[in-house]
Amino acid sequence: MPLGQVYQLLEPGPVVLLTTAAHGRANVMTMSWHMMVDFTPPLVACVVSSADHSFAALRATRECVIALPAVALAKKVVAIGNCSGRDVDKFATIGLTPLPALHVAAPLVGECFANLECKVVETRLVNRYNLFVLEVVKAWGDPAQEHPKTIHHKGFGHFVVDGRAITLASKMP
């Protein structure tokens, strides 16, 4: 198996949107390289390429929002990933609603079923791997979006949609 296909086997989780705000300007990017690293407080590790417009804002402000889109937003999620915030106001162009957050300057995404306000708490791996560790300081959920289905990137324009849920006994949260 080609090593370039390993990502397709270990896809880390749902595609999310990461918002930042720097110099009075909000931006949003599509992200799928993230993972939980602790329960309480909730810590999330994510990779933001230094080539992305959001990288400089995240590094400078040390805060962001992780917004979770449902499958109904899939085409907008891909459109966000196919353009740069250097060139375009993605909120206006793609048609998303920025909403004020409580603890960070980055906006919530009104159309998403959940929004997580985050502060950067660890940067030791940023220079080498572009990996930020974020602490979730406020979580928002949209009660109108019951049982949202997430999308998961499998590489090269292929996605899978969250499937049937099962419950099994577990000692873990």
PDB file of C-alpha atoms in Angstrom:
ATOM      1  CA  MET A   1       0.000   0.000   0.000  1.00  0.00           C
ATOM      2  CA  PRO A   2       1.414   3.442  -0.859  1.00  0.00           C
ATOM      3  CA  LEU A   3       2.338   5.467   2.226  1.00  0.00           C
ATOM      4  CA  GLY A   4       0.369   8.398   0.809  1.00  0.00           C
ATOM      5  CA  GLN A   5      -2.813   6.402   1.452  1.00  0.00           C
ATOM      6  CA  VAL A   6      -2.253   5.931   5.207  1.00  0.00           C
ATOM      7  CA  TYR A   7      -4.280   9.096   5.879  1.00  0.00           C
ATOM      8  CA  GLN A   8      -7.279   7.420   4.283  1.00  0.00           C
ATOM      9  CA  LEU A   9      -7.059   4.621   6.865  1.00  0.00           C
ATOM     10  CA  LEU A  10      -6.535   6.761   9.958  1.00  0.00           C
ATOM     11  CA  GLU A  11      -8.727   9.746   9.124  1.00  0.00           C
ATOM     12  CA  PRO A  12      -8.883  11.532  12.471  1.00  0.00           C
ATOM     13  CA  GLY A  13     -12.491  12.627  12.803  1.00  0.00           C
ATOM     14  CA  PRO A  14     -15.139  14.921  11.430  1.00  0.00           C
ATOM     15  CA  VAL A  15     -14.255  17.766   9.143  1.00  0.00           C
ATOM     16  CA  VAL A  16     -14.533  20.987  11.151  1.00  0.00           C
ATOM     17  CA  LEU A  17     -14.227  24.690  10.511  1.00  0.00           C
ATOM     18  CA  LEU A  18     -11.636  26.743  12.358  1.00  0.00           C
ATOM     19  CA  THR A  19     -12.286  30.469  12.693  1.00  0.00           C
ATOM     20  CA  THR A  20      -9.810  33.151  13.659  1.00  0.00           C
ATOM     21  CA  ALA A  21      -9.882  36.929  13.910  1.00  0.00           C
ATOM     22  CA  ALA A  22      -6.858  39.162  13.498  1.00  0.00           C
ATOM     23  CA  HIS A  23      -6.527  42.853  12.670  1.00  0.00           C
ATOM     24  CA  GLY A  24     -10.321  43.212  12.799  1.00  0.00           C
ATOM     25  CA  ARG A  25     -10.902  40.566  10.115  1.00  0.00           C
ATOM     26  CA  ALA A  26     -12.521  37.172  10.632  1.00  0.00           C
ATOM     27  CA  ASN A  27     -11.473  34.118   8.657  1.00  0.00           C
ATOM     28  CA  VAL A  28     -12.605  30.518   8.424  1.00  0.00           C
ATOM     29  CA  MET A  29     -10.757  27.440   7.187  1.00  0.00           C
ATOM     30  CA  THR A  30     -11.631  23.790   6.709  1.00  0.00           C
ATOM     31  CA  MET A  31      -9.700  21.388   8.932  1.00  0.00           C
ATOM     32  CA  SER A  32      -9.650  17.638   9.412  1.00  0.00           C
ATOM     33  CA  TRP A  33      -6.329  17.104  11.189  1.00  0.00           C
ATOM     34  CA  HIS A  34      -7.352  17.297  14.836  1.00  0.00           C
ATOM     35  CA  MET A  35      -7.807  15.045  17.860  1.00  0.00           C
ATOM     36  CA  MET A  36      -8.844  15.119  21.498  1.00  0.00           C
ATOM     37  CA  VAL A  37      -5.916  14.882  23.907  1.00  0.00           C
ATOM     38  CA  ASP A  38      -7.631  15.270  27.300  1.00  0.00           C
ATOM     39  CA  PHE A  39     -11.110  15.163  28.813  1.00  0.00           C
ATOM     40  CA  THR A  40     -11.102  17.851  31.538  1.00  0.00           C
ATOM     41  CA  PRO A  41     -10.337  20.477  30.671  1.00  0.00           C
ATOM     42  CA  PRO A  42     -11.068  19.469  27.085  1.00  0.00           C
ATOM     43  CA  LEU A  43      -7.844  19.742  25.077  1.00  0.00           C
ATOM     44  CA  VAL A  44      -7.728  19.458  21.295  1.00  0.00           C
ATOM     45  CA  ALA A  45      -4.579  19.148  19.193  1.00  0.00           C
ATOM     46  CA  CYS A  46      -4.762  20.396  15.627  1.00  0.00           C
ATOM     47  CA  VAL A  47      -2.458  20.924  12.693  1.00  0.00           C
ATOM     48  CA  VAL A  48      -2.741  24.199  10.800  1.00  0.00           C
ATOM     49  CA  SER A  49      -0.332  24.490   7.908  1.00  0.00           C
ATOM     50  CA  SER A  50       1.990  27.464   8.025  1.00  0.00           C
ATOM     51  CA  ALA A  51       0.913  28.052   4.406  1.00  0.00           C
ATOM     52  CA  ASP A  52      -2.685  28.663   5.543  1.00  0.00           C
ATOM     53  CA  HIS A  53      -3.825  32.240   6.088  1.00  0.00           C
ATOM     54  CA  SER A  54      -5.259  31.166   9.476  1.00  0.00           C
ATOM     55  CA  PHE A  55      -1.863  30.031  10.780  1.00  0.00           C
ATOM     56  CA  ALA A  56      -0.531  33.552  11.388  1.00  0.00           C
ATOM     57  CA  ALA A  57      -3.764  34.664  13.065  1.00  0.00           C
ATOM     58  CA  LEU A  58      -3.862  31.619  15.338  1.00  0.00           C
ATOM     59  CA  ARG A  59      -0.226  32.038  16.265  1.00  0.00           C
ATOM     60  CA  ALA A  60      -0.594  35.774  16.966  1.00  0.00           C
ATOM     61  CA  THR A  61      -3.928  35.789  18.803  1.00  0.00           C
ATOM     62  CA  ARG A  62      -3.656  32.351  20.448  1.00  0.00           C
ATOM     63  CA  GLU A  63      -7.399  31.800  20.116  1.00  0.00           C
ATOM     64  CA  CYS A  64      -9.935  30.372  17.698  1.00  0.00           C
ATOM     65  CA  VAL A  65     -13.289  28.651  17.351  1.00  0.00           C
ATOM     66  CA  ILE A  66     -13.749  25.089  16.161  1.00  0.00           C
ATOM     67  CA  ALA A  67     -17.171  24.871  14.517  1.00  0.00           C
ATOM     68  CA  LEU A  68     -18.765  21.526  13.662  1.00  0.00           C
ATOM     69  CA  PRO A  69     -20.791  21.491  10.448  1.00  0.00           C
ATOM     70  CA  ALA A  70     -23.426  18.888   9.623  1.00  0.00           C
ATOM     71  CA  VAL A  71     -23.560  17.137   6.254  1.00  0.00           C
ATOM     72  CA  ALA A  72     -25.976  19.779   4.896  1.00  0.00           C
ATOM     73  CA  LEU A  73     -23.009  22.196   4.845  1.00  0.00           C
ATOM     74  CA  ALA A  74     -20.678  19.806   2.969  1.00  0.00           C
ATOM     75  CA  LYS A  75     -20.520  21.851  -0.250  1.00  0.00           C
ATOM     76  CA  LYS A  76     -19.784  25.034   1.718  1.00  0.00           C
ATOM     77  CA  VAL A  77     -17.114  23.215   3.757  1.00  0.00           C
ATOM     78  CA  VAL A  78     -15.355  22.163   0.537  1.00  0.00           C
ATOM     79  CA  ALA A  79     -15.730  25.677  -0.936  1.00  0.00           C
ATOM     80  CA  ILE A  80     -14.084  27.134   2.198  1.00  0.00           C
ATOM     81  CA  GLY A  81     -11.180  24.730   1.760  1.00  0.00           C
ATOM     82  CA  ASN A  82     -10.781  25.634  -1.904  1.00  0.00           C
ATOM     83  CA  CYS A  83     -10.047  29.338  -1.411  1.00  0.00           C
ATOM     84  CA  SER A  84      -7.808  31.475   0.772  1.00  0.00           C
ATOM     85  CA  GLY A  85      -8.756  34.102   3.315  1.00  0.00           C
ATOM     86  CA  ARG A  86      -5.863  36.153   1.931  1.00  0.00           C
ATOM     87  CA  ASP A  87      -7.951  36.763  -1.183  1.00  0.00           C
ATOM     88  CA  VAL A  88     -11.576  36.632  -0.085  1.00  0.00           C
ATOM     89  CA  ASP A  89     -13.932  37.212   2.842  1.00  0.00           C
ATOM     90  CA  LYS A  90     -15.027  33.606   3.163  1.00  0.00           C
ATOM     91  CA  PHE A  91     -17.959  34.316   5.476  1.00  0.00           C
ATOM     92  CA  ALA A  92     -19.522  36.672   2.923  1.00  0.00           C
ATOM     93  CA  THR A  93     -18.496  34.736  -0.197  1.00  0.00           C
ATOM     94  CA  ILE A  94     -19.528  31.280   1.046  1.00  0.00           C
ATOM     95  CA  GLY A  95     -22.625  32.529   2.866  1.00  0.00           C
ATOM     96  CA  LEU A  96     -21.943  31.787   6.523  1.00  0.00           C
ATOM     97  CA  THR A  97     -23.087  33.782   9.545  1.00  0.00           C
ATOM     98  CA  PRO A  98     -20.359  34.954  11.944  1.00  0.00           C
ATOM     99  CA  LEU A  99     -21.713  35.258  15.493  1.00  0.00           C
ATOM    100  CA  PRO A 100     -19.959  36.788  18.503  1.00  0.00           C
ATOM    101  CA  ALA A 101     -18.193  34.415  20.870  1.00  0.00           C
ATOM    102  CA  LEU A 102     -18.057  34.985  24.614  1.00  0.00           C
ATOM    103  CA  HIS A 103     -14.347  34.427  25.413  1.00  0.00           C
ATOM    104  CA  VAL A 104     -12.501  34.824  22.089  1.00  0.00           C
ATOM    105  CA  ALA A 105     -12.497  37.338  19.237  1.00  0.00           C
ATOM    106  CA  ALA A 106     -12.911  34.637  16.583  1.00  0.00           C
ATOM    107  CA  PRO A 107     -16.540  34.231  15.527  1.00  0.00           C
ATOM    108  CA  LEU A 108     -18.863  31.294  15.978  1.00  0.00           C
ATOM    109  CA  VAL A 109     -20.401  29.909  12.779  1.00  0.00           C
ATOM    110  CA  GLY A 110     -24.170  30.292  13.030  1.00  0.00           C
ATOM    111  CA  GLU A 111     -24.982  27.407  10.689  1.00  0.00           C
ATOM    112  CA  CYS A 112     -22.928  24.836  12.629  1.00  0.00           C
ATOM    113  CA  PHE A 113     -24.471  22.468  15.178  1.00  0.00           C
ATOM    114  CA  ALA A 114     -21.678  23.100  17.701  1.00  0.00           C
ATOM    115  CA  ASN A 115     -19.020  25.757  18.259  1.00  0.00           C
ATOM    116  CA  LEU A 116     -16.045  25.432  20.606  1.00  0.00           C
ATOM    117  CA  GLU A 117     -14.261  28.563  21.789  1.00  0.00           C
ATOM    118  CA  CYS A 118     -10.586  27.706  22.217  1.00  0.00           C
ATOM    119  CA  LYS A 119      -7.394  29.203  23.595  1.00  0.00           C
ATOM    120  CA  VAL A 120      -3.933  27.974  22.603  1.00  0.00           C
ATOM    121  CA  VAL A 121      -2.252  26.373  25.631  1.00  0.00           C
ATOM    122  CA  GLU A 122       0.741  24.650  24.027  1.00  0.00           C
ATOM    123  CA  THR A 123       2.951  25.702  21.125  1.00  0.00           C
ATOM    124  CA  ARG A 124       6.134  23.657  21.538  1.00  0.00           C
ATOM    125  CA  LEU A 125       5.325  21.582  18.452  1.00  0.00           C
ATOM    126  CA  VAL A 126       4.235  24.467  16.212  1.00  0.00           C
ATOM    127  CA  ASN A 127       7.652  25.181  14.699  1.00  0.00           C
ATOM    128  CA  ARG A 128       8.310  21.542  13.863  1.00  0.00           C
ATOM    129  CA  TYR A 129       4.837  20.133  13.072  1.00  0.00           C
ATOM    130  CA  ASN A 130       2.425  23.129  12.933  1.00  0.00           C
ATOM    131  CA  LEU A 131       0.636  21.460  15.858  1.00  0.00           C
ATOM    132  CA  PHE A 132      -1.287  23.613  18.310  1.00  0.00           C
ATOM    133  CA  VAL A 133      -2.878  22.351  21.530  1.00  0.00           C
ATOM    134  CA  LEU A 134      -6.107  24.175  22.318  1.00  0.00           C
ATOM    135  CA  GLU A 135      -8.182  24.311  25.479  1.00  0.00           C
ATOM    136  CA  VAL A 136     -11.922  24.492  24.919  1.00  0.00           C
ATOM    137  CA  VAL A 137     -13.122  27.312  27.210  1.00  0.00           C
ATOM    138  CA  LYS A 138     -16.767  27.485  26.072  1.00  0.00           C
ATOM    139  CA  ALA A 139     -18.946  25.067  24.112  1.00  0.00           C
ATOM    140  CA  TRP A 140     -22.101  26.022  22.245  1.00  0.00           C
ATOM    141  CA  GLY A 141     -24.699  23.695  20.769  1.00  0.00           C
ATOM    142  CA  ASP A 142     -27.675  24.372  18.501  1.00  0.00           C
ATOM    143  CA  PRO A 143     -30.669  22.488  19.980  1.00  0.00           C
ATOM    144  CA  ALA A 144     -32.544  22.910  16.683  1.00  0.00           C
ATOM    145  CA  GLN A 145     -30.056  20.555  14.981  1.00  0.00           C
ATOM    146  CA  GLU A 146     -30.960  17.210  16.511  1.00  0.00           C
ATOM    147  CA  HIS A 147     -28.798  14.184  15.603  1.00  0.00           C
ATOM    148  CA  PRO A 148     -26.508  15.982  13.127  1.00  0.00           C
ATOM    149  CA  LYS A 149     -24.515  13.843  10.716  1.00  0.00           C
ATOM    150  CA  THR A 150     -20.860  14.819  10.333  1.00  0.00           C
ATOM    151  CA  ILE A 151     -18.663  14.424   7.280  1.00  0.00           C
ATOM    152  CA  HIS A 152     -15.274  12.721   7.318  1.00  0.00           C
ATOM    153  CA  HIS A 153     -12.562  13.324   4.729  1.00  0.00           C
ATOM    154  CA  LYS A 154     -11.137  10.212   3.114  1.00  0.00           C
ATOM    155  CA  GLY A 155      -8.786  12.075   0.770  1.00  0.00           C
ATOM    156  CA  PHE A 156      -8.870  13.416  -2.766  1.00  0.00           C
ATOM    157  CA  GLY A 157     -12.445  14.756  -2.637  1.00  0.00           C
ATOM    158  CA  HIS A 158     -13.949  11.625  -1.069  1.00  0.00           C
ATOM    159  CA  PHE A 159     -16.007  11.858   2.114  1.00  0.00           C
ATOM    160  CA  VAL A 160     -18.082   9.546   4.258  1.00  0.00           C
ATOM    161  CA  VAL A 161     -21.080  10.604   6.312  1.00  0.00           C
ATOM    162  CA  ASP A 162     -21.475   9.686   9.964  1.00  0.00           C
ATOM    163  CA  GLY A 163     -23.428   6.438  10.122  1.00  0.00           C
ATOM    164  CA  ARG A 164     -25.541   4.327  12.432  1.00  0.00           C
ATOM    165  CA  ALA A 165     -24.857   4.826  16.145  1.00  0.00           C
ATOM    166  CA  ILE A 166     -24.397   1.881  18.493  1.00  0.00           C
ATOM    167  CA  THR A 167     -23.956   1.752  22.265  1.00  0.00           C
ATOM    168  CA  LEU A 168     -21.601  -0.704  23.973  1.00  0.00           C
ATOM    169  CA  ALA A 169     -20.662  -0.956  27.656  1.00  0.00           C
ATOM    170  CA  SER A 170     -17.467   0.981  28.401  1.00  0.00           C
ATOM    171  CA  LYS A 171     -15.561   2.201  31.441  1.00  0.00           C
ATOM    172  CA  MET A 172     -14.355   5.261  29.513  1.00  0.00           C
ATOM    173  CA  PRO A 173     -16.371   8.505  29.265  1.00  0.00           C
TER     174      PRO A 173
END
